[in-house]
Structure formats: structure tokens, C-alpha cells
Coordinates of C-alpha atoms and ligand atoms in Angstrom, one line a residue:
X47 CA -4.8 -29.6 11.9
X48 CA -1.8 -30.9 9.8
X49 CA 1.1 -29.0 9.4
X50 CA 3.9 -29.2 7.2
X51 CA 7.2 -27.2 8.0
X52 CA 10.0 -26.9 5.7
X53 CA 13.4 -26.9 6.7
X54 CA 16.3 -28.6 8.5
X55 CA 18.2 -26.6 11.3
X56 CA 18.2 -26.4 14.7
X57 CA 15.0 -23.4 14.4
X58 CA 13.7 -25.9 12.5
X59 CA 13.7 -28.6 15.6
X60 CA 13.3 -25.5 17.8
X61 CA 9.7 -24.5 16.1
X62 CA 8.8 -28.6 15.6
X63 CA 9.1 -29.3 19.3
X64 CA 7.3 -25.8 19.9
X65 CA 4.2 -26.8 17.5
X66 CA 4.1 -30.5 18.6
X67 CA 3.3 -28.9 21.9
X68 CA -0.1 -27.3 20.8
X69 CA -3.6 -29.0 21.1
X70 CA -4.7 -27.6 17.5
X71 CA -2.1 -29.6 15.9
X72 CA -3.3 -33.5 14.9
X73 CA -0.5 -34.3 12.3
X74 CA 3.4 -32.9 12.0
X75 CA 5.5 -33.4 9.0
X76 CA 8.7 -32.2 8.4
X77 CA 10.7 -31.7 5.0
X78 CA 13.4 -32.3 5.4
X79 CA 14.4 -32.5 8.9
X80 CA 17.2 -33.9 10.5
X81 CA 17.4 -36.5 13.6
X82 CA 15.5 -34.3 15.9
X83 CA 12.6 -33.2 14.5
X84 CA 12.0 -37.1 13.8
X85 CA 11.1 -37.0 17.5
X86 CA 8.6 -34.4 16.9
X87 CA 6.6 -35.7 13.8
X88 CA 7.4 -37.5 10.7
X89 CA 10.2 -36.4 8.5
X90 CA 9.9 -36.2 4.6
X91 CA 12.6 -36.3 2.0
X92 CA 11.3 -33.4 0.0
X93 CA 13.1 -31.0 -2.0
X94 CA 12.7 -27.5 -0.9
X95 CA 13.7 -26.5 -4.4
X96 CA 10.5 -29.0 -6.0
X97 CA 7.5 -26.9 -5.4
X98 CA 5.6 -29.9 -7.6
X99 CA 6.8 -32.3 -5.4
X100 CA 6.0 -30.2 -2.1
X101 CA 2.4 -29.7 -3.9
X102 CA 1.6 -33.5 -4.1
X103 CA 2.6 -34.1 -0.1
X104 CA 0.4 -31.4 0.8
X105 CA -2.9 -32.8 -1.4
X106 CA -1.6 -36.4 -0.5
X107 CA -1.3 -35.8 3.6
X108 CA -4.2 -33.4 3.9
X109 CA -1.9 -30.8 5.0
X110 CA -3.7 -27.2 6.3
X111 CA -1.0 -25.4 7.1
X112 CA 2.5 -24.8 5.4
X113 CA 5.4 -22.8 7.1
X114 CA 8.4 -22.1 6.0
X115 CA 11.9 -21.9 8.0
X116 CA 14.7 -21.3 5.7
X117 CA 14.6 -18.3 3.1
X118 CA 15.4 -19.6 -0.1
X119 CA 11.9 -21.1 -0.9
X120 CA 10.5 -17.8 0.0
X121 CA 12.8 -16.0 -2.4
X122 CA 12.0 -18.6 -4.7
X123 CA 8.4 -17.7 -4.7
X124 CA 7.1 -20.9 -3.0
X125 CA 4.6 -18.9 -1.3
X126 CA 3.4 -17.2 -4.3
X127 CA 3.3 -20.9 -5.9
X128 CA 0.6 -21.7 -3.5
X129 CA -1.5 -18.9 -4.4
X130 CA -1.2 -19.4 -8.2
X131 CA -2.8 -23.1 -7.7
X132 CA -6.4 -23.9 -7.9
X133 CA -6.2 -27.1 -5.7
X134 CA -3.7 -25.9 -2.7
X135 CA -4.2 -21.8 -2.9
X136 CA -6.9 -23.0 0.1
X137 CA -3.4 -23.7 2.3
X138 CA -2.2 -21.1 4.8
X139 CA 1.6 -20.3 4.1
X140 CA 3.5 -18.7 7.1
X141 CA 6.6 -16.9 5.3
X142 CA 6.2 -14.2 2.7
X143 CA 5.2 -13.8 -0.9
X144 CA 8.6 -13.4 -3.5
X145 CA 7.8 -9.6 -3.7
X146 CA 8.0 -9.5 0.4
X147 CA 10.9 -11.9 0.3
X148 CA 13.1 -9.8 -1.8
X149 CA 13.6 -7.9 1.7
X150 CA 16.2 -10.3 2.7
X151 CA 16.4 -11.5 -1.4
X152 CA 18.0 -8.2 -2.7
X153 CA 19.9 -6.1 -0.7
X154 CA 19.9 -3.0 -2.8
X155 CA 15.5 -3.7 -2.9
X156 CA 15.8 -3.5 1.1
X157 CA 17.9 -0.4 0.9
X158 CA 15.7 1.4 -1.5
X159 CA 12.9 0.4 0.5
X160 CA 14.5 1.8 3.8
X161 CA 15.3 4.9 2.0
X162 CA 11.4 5.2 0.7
X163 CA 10.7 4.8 4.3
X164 CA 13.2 7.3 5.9
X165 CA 14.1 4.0 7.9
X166 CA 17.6 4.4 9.3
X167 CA 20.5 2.4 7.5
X168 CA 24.3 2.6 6.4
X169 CA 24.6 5.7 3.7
X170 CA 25.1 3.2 0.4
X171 CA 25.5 2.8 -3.0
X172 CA 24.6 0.0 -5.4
X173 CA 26.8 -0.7 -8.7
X174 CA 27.4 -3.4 -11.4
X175 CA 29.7 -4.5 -13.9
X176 CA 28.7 -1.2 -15.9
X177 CA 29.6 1.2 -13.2
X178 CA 32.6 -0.4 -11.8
X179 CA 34.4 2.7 -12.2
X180 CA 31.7 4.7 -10.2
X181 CA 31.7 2.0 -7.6
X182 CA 35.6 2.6 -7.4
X183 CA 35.2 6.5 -7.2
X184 CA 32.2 5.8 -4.0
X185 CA 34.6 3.7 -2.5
X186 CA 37.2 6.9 -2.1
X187 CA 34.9 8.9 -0.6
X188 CA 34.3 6.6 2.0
X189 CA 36.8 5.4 5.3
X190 CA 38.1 2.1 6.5
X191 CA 36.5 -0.1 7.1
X192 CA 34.8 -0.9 3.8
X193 CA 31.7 -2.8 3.6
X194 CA 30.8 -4.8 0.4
X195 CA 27.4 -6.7 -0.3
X196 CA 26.6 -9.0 -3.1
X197 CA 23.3 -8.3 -3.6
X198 CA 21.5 -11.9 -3.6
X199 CA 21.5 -14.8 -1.5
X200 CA 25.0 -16.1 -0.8
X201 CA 24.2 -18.5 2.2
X202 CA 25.3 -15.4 5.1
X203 CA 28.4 -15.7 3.1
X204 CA 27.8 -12.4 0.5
X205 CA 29.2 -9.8 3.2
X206 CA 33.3 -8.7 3.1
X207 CA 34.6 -6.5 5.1
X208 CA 37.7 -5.1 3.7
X209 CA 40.3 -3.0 6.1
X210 CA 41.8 -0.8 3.5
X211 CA 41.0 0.9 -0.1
X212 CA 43.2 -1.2 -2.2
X213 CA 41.5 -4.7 -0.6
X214 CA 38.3 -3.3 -1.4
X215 CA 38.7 -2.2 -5.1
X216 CA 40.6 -5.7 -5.3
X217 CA 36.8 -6.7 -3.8
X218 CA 34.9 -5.2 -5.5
X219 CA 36.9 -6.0 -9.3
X220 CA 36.5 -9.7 -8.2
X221 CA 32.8 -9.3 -7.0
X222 CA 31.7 -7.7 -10.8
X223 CA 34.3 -9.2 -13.0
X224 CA 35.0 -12.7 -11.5
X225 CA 31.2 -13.5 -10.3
X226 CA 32.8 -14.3 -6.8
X227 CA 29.2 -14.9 -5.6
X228 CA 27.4 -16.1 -8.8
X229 CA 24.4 -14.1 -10.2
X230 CA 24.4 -13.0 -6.2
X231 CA 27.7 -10.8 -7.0
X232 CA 25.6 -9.5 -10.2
X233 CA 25.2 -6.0 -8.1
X234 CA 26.9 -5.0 -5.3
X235 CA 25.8 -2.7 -2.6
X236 CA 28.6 -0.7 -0.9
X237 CA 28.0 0.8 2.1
X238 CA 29.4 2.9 5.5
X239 CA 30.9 0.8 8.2
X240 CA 28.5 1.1 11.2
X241 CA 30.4 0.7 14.7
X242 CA 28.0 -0.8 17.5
X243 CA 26.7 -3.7 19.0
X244 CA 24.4 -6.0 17.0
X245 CA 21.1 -7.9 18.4
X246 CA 18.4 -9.4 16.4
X247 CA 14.5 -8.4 16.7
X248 CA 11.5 -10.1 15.3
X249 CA 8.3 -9.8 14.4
X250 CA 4.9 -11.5 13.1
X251 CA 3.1 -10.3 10.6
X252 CA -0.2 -11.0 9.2
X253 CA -0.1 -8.4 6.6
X254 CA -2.2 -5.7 8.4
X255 CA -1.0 -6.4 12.4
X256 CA 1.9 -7.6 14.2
X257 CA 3.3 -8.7 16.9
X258 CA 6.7 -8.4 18.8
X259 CA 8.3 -11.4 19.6
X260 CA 11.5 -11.9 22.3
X261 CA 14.8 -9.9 20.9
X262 CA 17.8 -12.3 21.1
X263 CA 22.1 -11.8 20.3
X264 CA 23.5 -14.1 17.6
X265 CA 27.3 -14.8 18.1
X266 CA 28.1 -15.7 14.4
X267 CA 32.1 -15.4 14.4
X268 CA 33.5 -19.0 15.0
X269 CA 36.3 -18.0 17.1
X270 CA 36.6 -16.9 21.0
X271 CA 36.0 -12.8 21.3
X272 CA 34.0 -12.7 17.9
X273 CA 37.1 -13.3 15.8
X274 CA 37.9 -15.2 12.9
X275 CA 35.6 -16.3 10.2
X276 CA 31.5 -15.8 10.3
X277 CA 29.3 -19.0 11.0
X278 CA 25.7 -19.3 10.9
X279 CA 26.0 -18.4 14.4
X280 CA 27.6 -20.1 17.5
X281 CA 25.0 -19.7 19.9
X282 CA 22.6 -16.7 21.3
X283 CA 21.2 -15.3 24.2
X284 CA 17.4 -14.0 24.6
X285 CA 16.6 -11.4 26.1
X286 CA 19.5 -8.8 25.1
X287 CA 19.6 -6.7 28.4
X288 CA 21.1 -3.6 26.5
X289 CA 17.4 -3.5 24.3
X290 CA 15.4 -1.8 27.1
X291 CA 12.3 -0.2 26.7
X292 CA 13.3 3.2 25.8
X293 CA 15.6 1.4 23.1
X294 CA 12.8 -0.7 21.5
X295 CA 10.3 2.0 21.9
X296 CA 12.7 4.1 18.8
X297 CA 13.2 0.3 17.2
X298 CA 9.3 0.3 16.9
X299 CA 8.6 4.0 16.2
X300 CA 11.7 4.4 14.2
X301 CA 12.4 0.7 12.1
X302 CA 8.9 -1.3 12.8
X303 CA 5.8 0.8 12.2
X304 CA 7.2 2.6 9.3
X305 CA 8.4 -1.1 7.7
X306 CA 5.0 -2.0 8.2
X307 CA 3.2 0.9 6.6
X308 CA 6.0 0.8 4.1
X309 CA 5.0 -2.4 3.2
X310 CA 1.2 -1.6 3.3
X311 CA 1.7 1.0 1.2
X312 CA 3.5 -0.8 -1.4
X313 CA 0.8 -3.1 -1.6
X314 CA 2.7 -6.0 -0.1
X315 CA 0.8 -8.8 2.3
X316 CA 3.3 -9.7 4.4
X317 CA 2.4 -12.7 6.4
X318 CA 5.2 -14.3 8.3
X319 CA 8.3 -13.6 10.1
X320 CA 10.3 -10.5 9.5
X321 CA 13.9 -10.4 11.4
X322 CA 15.7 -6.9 11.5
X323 CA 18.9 -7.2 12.3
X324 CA 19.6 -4.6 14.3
X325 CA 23.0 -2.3 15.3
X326 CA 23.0 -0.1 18.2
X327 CA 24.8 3.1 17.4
X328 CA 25.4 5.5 20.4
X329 CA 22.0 5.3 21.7
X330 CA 19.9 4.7 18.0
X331 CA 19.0 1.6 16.1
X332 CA 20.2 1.0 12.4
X333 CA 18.5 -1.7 9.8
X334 CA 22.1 -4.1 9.0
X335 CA 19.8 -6.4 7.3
X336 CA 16.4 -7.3 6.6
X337 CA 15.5 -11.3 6.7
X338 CA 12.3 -12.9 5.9
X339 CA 12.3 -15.7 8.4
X340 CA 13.4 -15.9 11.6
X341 CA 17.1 -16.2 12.8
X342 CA 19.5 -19.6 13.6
X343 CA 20.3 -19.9 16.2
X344 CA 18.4 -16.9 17.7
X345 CA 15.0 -19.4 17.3
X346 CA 16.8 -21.8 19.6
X347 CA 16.7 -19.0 22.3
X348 CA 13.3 -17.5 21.3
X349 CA 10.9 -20.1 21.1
X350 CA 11.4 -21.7 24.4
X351 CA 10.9 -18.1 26.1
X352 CA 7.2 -18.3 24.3
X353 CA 4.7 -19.0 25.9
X354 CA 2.0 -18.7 23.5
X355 CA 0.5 -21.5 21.8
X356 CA 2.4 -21.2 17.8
X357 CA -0.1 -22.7 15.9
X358 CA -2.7 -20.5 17.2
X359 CA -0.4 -17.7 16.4
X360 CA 0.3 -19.1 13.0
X361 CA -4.0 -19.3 12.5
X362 CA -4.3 -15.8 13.3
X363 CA -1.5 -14.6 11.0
X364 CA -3.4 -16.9 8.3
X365 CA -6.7 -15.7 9.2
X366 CA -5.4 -12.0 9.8
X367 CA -6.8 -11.3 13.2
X368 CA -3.1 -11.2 15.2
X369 CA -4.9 -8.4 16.7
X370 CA -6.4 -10.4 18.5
X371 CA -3.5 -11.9 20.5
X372 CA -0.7 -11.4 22.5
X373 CA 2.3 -12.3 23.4
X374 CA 3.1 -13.8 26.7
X375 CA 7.1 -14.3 27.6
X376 CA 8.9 -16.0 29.9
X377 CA 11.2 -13.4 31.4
X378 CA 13.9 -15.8 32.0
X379 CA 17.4 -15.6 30.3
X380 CA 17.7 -18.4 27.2
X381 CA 21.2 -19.6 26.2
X382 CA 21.8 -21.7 23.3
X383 CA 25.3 -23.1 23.3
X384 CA 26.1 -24.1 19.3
X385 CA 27.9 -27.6 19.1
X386 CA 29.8 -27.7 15.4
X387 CA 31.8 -29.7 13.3
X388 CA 35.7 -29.5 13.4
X389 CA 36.8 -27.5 10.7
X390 CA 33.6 -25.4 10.4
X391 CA 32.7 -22.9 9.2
X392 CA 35.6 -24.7 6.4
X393 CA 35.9 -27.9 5.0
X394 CA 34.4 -30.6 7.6
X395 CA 33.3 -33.8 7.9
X396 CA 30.2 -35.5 8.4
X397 CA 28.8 -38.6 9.8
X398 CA 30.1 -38.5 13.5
X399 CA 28.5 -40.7 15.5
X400 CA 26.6 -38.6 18.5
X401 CA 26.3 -40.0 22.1
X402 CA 25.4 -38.6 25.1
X403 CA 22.6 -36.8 25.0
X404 CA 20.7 -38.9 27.2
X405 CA 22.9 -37.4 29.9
X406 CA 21.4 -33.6 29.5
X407 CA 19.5 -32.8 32.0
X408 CA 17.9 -29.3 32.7
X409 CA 18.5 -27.9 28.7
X410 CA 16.7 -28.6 25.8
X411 CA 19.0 -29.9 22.7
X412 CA 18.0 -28.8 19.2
X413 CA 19.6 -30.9 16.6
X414 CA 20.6 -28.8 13.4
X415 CA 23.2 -30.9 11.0
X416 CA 22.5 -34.3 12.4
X417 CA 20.5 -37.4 10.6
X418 CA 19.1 -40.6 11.5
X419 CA 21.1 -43.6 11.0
X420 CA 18.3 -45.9 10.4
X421 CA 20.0 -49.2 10.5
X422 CA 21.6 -48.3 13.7
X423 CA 18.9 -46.0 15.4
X424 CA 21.3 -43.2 16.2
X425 CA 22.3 -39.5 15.5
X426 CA 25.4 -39.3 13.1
X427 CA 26.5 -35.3 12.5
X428 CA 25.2 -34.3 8.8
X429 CA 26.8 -30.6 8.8
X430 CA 28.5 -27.6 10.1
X431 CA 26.6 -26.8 12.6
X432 CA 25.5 -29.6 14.4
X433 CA 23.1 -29.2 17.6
X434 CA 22.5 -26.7 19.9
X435 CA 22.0 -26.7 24.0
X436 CA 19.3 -24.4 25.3
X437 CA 18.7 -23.6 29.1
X438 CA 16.7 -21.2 30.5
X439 CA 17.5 -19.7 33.9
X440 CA 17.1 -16.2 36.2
X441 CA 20.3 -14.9 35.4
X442 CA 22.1 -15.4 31.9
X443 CA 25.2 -16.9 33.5
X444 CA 22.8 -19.5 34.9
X445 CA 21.4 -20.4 31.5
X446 CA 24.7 -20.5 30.2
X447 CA 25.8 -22.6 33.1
X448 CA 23.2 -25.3 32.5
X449 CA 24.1 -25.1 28.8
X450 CA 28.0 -25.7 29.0
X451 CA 27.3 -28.8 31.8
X452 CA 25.3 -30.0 28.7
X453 CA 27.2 -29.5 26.2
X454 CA 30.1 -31.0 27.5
X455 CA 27.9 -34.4 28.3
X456 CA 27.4 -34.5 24.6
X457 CA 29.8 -36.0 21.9
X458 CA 31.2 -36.8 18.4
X459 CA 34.2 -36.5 17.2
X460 CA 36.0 -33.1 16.8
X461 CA 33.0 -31.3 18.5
X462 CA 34.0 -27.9 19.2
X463 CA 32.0 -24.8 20.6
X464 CA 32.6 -21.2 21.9
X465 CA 33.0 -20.8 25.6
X466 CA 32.2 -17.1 25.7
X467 CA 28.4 -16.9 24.4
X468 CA 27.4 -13.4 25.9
X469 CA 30.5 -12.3 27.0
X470 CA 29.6 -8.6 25.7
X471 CA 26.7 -8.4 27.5
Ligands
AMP791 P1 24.5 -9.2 6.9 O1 24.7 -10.5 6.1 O2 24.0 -8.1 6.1 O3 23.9 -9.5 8.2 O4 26.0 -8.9 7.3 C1 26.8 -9.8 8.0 C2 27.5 -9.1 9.1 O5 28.4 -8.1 8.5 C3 26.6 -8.3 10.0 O6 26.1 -9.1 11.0 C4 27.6 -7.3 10.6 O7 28.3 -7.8 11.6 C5 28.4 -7.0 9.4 N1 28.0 -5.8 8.7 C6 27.1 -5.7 7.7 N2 26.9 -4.4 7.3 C7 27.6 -3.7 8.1 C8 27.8 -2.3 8.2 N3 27.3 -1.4 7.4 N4 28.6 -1.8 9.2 C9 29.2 -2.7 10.1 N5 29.1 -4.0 10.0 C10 28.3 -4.5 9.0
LIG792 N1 21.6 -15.9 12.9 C1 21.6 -15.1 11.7 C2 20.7 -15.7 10.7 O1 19.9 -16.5 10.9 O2 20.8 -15.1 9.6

């Protein structure tokens, strides 16, 4: 079959080098892709924001099979487009409908849905420019630290943390009043501070089953000891040793199933990935965030522990029989080792010439913000986050091992990565 997958990170390479692995697949596309995936199948310069335009490739390539990385287009209803038209509504989309999507595309939607659900969360409260006031007054009852969420997208960016009362009125006023995040800042959800340690679980749905995939640990602070600003994430670690079984037996019974039934009971088909992201509290799991995708860089240390064959886990979820598979893992540790731009996650530049990677041996490398130079035939750096360096090995400071050799035989100028992936675990 012939595939089209939409997006341009490093999960994006991760899942195009997964699928180009699988007998079922006869044609891979890419929109956009970066350097990487051009290795894997053909890139396309498509807008993710053009439904018309992703309409005509999949008519004019014959495509039978449409996933979808990145969240926006899911938010944006691309999945929902597909159904509404006579000539492509035929086309399998892997990724949520809008409604579904709101999940990671309104936090306060999520957070009424968790409370629906009795699904454990931060005690919150949504406000907008009309209840300022109120959101003020909810803001005194709480304690340090405060936690403020625009409600929409804001590219990982919508969350503050504020460590006293008057920074988080000061918040909050520029949030409503200002429009610090756009139409995003339009509501705002304030909630408890949760103290624990975070780890990412995922699931794929094909709107009646599931299955559970490999957890993994995001490290998305750019600097040393999780300090300084938040990144898309710096690298991650699969499995997460602290999510034993009698912890993801209460992430299933208490977050998973009634998500699931939640969702079935609402009427919502949800077919694609959904990514809880997960705090450990004492010994009990608590909903941070719902996305509907799966995680970056968590992908780059999930899909090489698969061992299943993704397209035919992608027909299943299209065909609604993942009750009929299962999911085989390789119980090795992954570590993915996040190379990015100097300056990132602020003001950096692009167009770095890459060399080295021919020297990696032992780890696979997963090009995020990197293009093609076509005249010239190699990888010039194209964002923040540039590629990452995946190893697998027994222990996780052997994966880790093979990853930081790697990384260091890569290089562009001002590369610059965290030297402590997994040192909380
Ligand atoms: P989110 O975009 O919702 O994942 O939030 C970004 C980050 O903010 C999370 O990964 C957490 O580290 C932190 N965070 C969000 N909500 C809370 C909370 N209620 N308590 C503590 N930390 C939080
Ligand atoms: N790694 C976190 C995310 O993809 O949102």
C-alpha cells in the first residue's frame, strides 16, 4: 500500500524508517519531511495547513493510508476533512477526528472530560477575560507554586509556572488582557502544582480496542539537572524502570480504561495515538496532559523497541480489529540523545552544515530540524532541535553510552546536547 505521513520531526523519521521496514508498504511519501526521511521515501512540499492541497496528493499518488504526526492538523480537523469528502473519505486516517483532538486541543475540554470520568488530575479552574477577578480570588486559595495554562495550542509553550502570588496574578492579567498566547490565552486553566516524577504512556486506539505501547521519559528542560527553559525535549529513555507493573496496572485501571469508555461513551471514534502524560505522585498516577499523537522525542525511543510490523498495526486500527494483535517489545533500554541548535530553545540559527554521521556506528540517528541541500547533497540544520542518537542496549547506561560516542562523532556548528539524559532514574 501507499502511505502518506505528515510531518517533519525526528518521530516523524523515527515512524518513516519504522514503516519503510514493513512488507505491506509499496510506496512512502512524506509531507514535509526533512533530510532523513528523504532516505526512507519521497518527501513532498505540502502544507499541513492546505487540506485541498493534501487532498490532490492523495488522489494524484494513489495514496491508502494517511497518518498524521504532529497535532495541529488533527486539531485542525484534517481527519474530519477526509471523512466529509466523497472522493478520499475511502482513505484510512491514523490520528483522531477534531472532536477527539480537542483532548490535547483544549485544555479545559480535557479537564472536564477527566472530571466526567473521575480520571485523576490537578484540582483546576478555568476563567477568561470576564472572570478575571474570580481567577484572581482561585489563585489565593491556592499555594506556591502556581500553575497557569492557556487553553489552546501554544507549540508546548502555553504552560508558566509562577513561584509566588503576585507573578501569577501579573500572569494571569497578561494571559486575559494582553493575549500573551493569542486566541490560545483566550481561557486559562489554573490548576494545583503536582510534585512527582513525570513519564510518558501511550496507546493505540482503534475506536473500540487498544493497545499499550512501550512507556518512555522525555527530558524537555534544555539545561543540565532539568533546569532552565522547556524544549521540545532533549532526549528520552524507554522503558521508565520506576513504571512497573503494579504502577501501570492503576495507570490502566485508573487513567486508560475509563478514557476509553469515556470516550466511547461520548460517542467519540478515536482512532490513533493518544499520549497521557503522566506524573507519579507518591505511589498514584495523575493525567498532566492529554496529547493526540505521540510524543518527540519519546517516538525516537519507542519505535525502535517495537517489534511489530506498524503498518499492520495501522490496518487494524483502520479496519478496527486491534483486537486482534499484540504487541511484542524489545525489553532492551532505548536512549535517544537530542542534538540542537545553539541558542535553542531561543533565537538560533539555521543552515549548519552536518557531517559526520557516517561515523555512527551501533545507534540509529533521527534527523528532526535538518533539510536537504540539493545542490550540494548534504544535511544543513533547519531548526531547534536538530537530530537525535538512539541506541538500544541491556542496561540504560549502555544505550546511553552508545548514544553519547555518537553523538559526539556528529557535527555542525554550535551543536549542543544534555549530558545527563536519565539521570533521575
Ligand atoms: P503540559 O504542556 O501540560 O505538558 O505542561 C508542561 C509541563 O509543565 C509538564 O510537563 C510539567 O512538567 C509541568 N506541569 C504542568 N502541569 C503541572 C502541574 N499541575 N503540576 C506540576 N507541574 C505541571
Ligand atoms: N515530548 C513531549 C511532546 O511531544 O509533547
Amino acid at each position: 500500500m501507499n502511505i502518506l505521513l505528515l510531518g517533519s520531526g525526528g518521530r516523524e523519521h523515527a515512524l518513516a524508517w519504522k514503516l519503510s521496514q514493513s512488507p505491506l508498504l509499496t510506496k512512502l511519501y512524506i509531507a514535509p519531511g526533512n533530510a532523513g526521511t528523504s532516505k526512507t521515501g519521497t518527501n513532498l512540499e505540502l502544507d499541513l495547513t492546505d487540506f485541498h492541497s493534501i487532498r490532490d496528493a492523495v488522489i494524484a499518488l494513489n495514496i491508502n493510508m494517511v497518518i498524521v504526526g504532529p497535532e495541529d492538523p488533527l486539531v485542525n480537523g484534517i481527519h474530519d476533512f477526509f471523512l466529509a469528502d466523497q472522493d478520499i473519505r475511502h482513505v484510512p486516517v491514523i490520528g483522531p477526528v477534531k472532536k477527539a483532538a480537542m483532548l490535547e486541543g483544549s485544555k479545559d475540554f480535557a479537564k472536564q472530560f477527566m472530571n466526567r470520568n473521575g480520571i485523576p488530575t490537578a484540582r483546576h479552574q478555568t476563567f477568561d477575560i470576564t472572570s478575571l477577578d474570580k481567577g484572581i480570588e482561585f489563585l489565593h486559595t491556592l499555594s506556591a507554586p502556581y500553575v497557569l495554562k492557556a487553553d489552546g495550542l501554544a507549540s508546548g509553550k502555553g504552560v508558566i509556572i509562577c513561584k509566588d502570588l503576585g507573578e501569577a496574578v501579573k500572569e494571569l492579567r497578561h494571559m486575559l488582557e494582553d493575549s500573551s498566547f493569542g486566541a490560545a490565552s483566550q481561557q486559562v486553566v489554573i490548576e494545583e502544582f503536582l510534585s512527582g516524577i513525570e513519564l510518558s504512556v501511550f496507546i493505540l486506539a482503534d475506536g473500540k480496542n487498544y493497545l499499550l505501547l512501550p512507556e518512555a521519559k522525555d527530558y524537555k528542560k534544555i539545561g543540565e539537572g532539568d533546569t532552565g527553559p522547556n524544549t521540545g525535549g532533549m532526549g528520552s529513555i524507554s522503558p521508565v524502570p520506576f513504571a512497573d507493573d503494579i504502577f501501570m496496572e492503576k495507570v490502566k485501571q485508573q487513567i486508560i480504561l475509563p478514557t476509553m469508555s469515556g470516550l466511547l461513551a461520548e460517542g467519540i471514534e478515536y482512532k490513533g495515538f493518544i499520549f497521557f502524560g503522566l506524573i507519579k505522585v507518591g505511589e498514584d498516577p495523575y493525567v498532566i496532559e492529554y496529547n493526540c499523537r505521540l510524543g518527540d522525542p519519546e517516538t525516537e525511543s519507542l519505535i525502535p523497541r517495537l517489534r511489530n510490523d506498524l503498518v499492520q498495526l495501522f490496518k487494524a486500527v483502520a479496519n478496527q480489529s486491534l483486537d486482534t494483535e499484540t504487541i511484542s517489545v524489545d525489553p532492551q533500554f532505548a536512549a535517544s540523545v537530542m542534538l540542537v541548535s545553539n541558542g535553542y530553545p531561543e533565537a538560533y540559527e539555521k543552515g549548519k552544515v552536518i557531517a559526520g554521521e557516517e561515523k555512527v556506528n551501533d545507534s540509529l540517528v533521527f534527523h528532526a530540524g535538518t533539510k536537504l541541500n540539493s545542490e550540494k547533497g548534504h544535511a544543513v540544520s533547519n531548526g531547534g532541535r536538530v537530530m537525535a542518537v538512539t541506541s538500544m542496549g541491556l542496561t540504560m547506561q549502555e544505550a546511553l553510552g552508545k548514544s553519547y560516542k555518537n553523538a559526539a562523532q556528529i557535527n555542525f556548528e554550535g551543536k549542543h546536547f544534555r549530558t545527563d539524559i536519565g539521570f533521575d532514574l
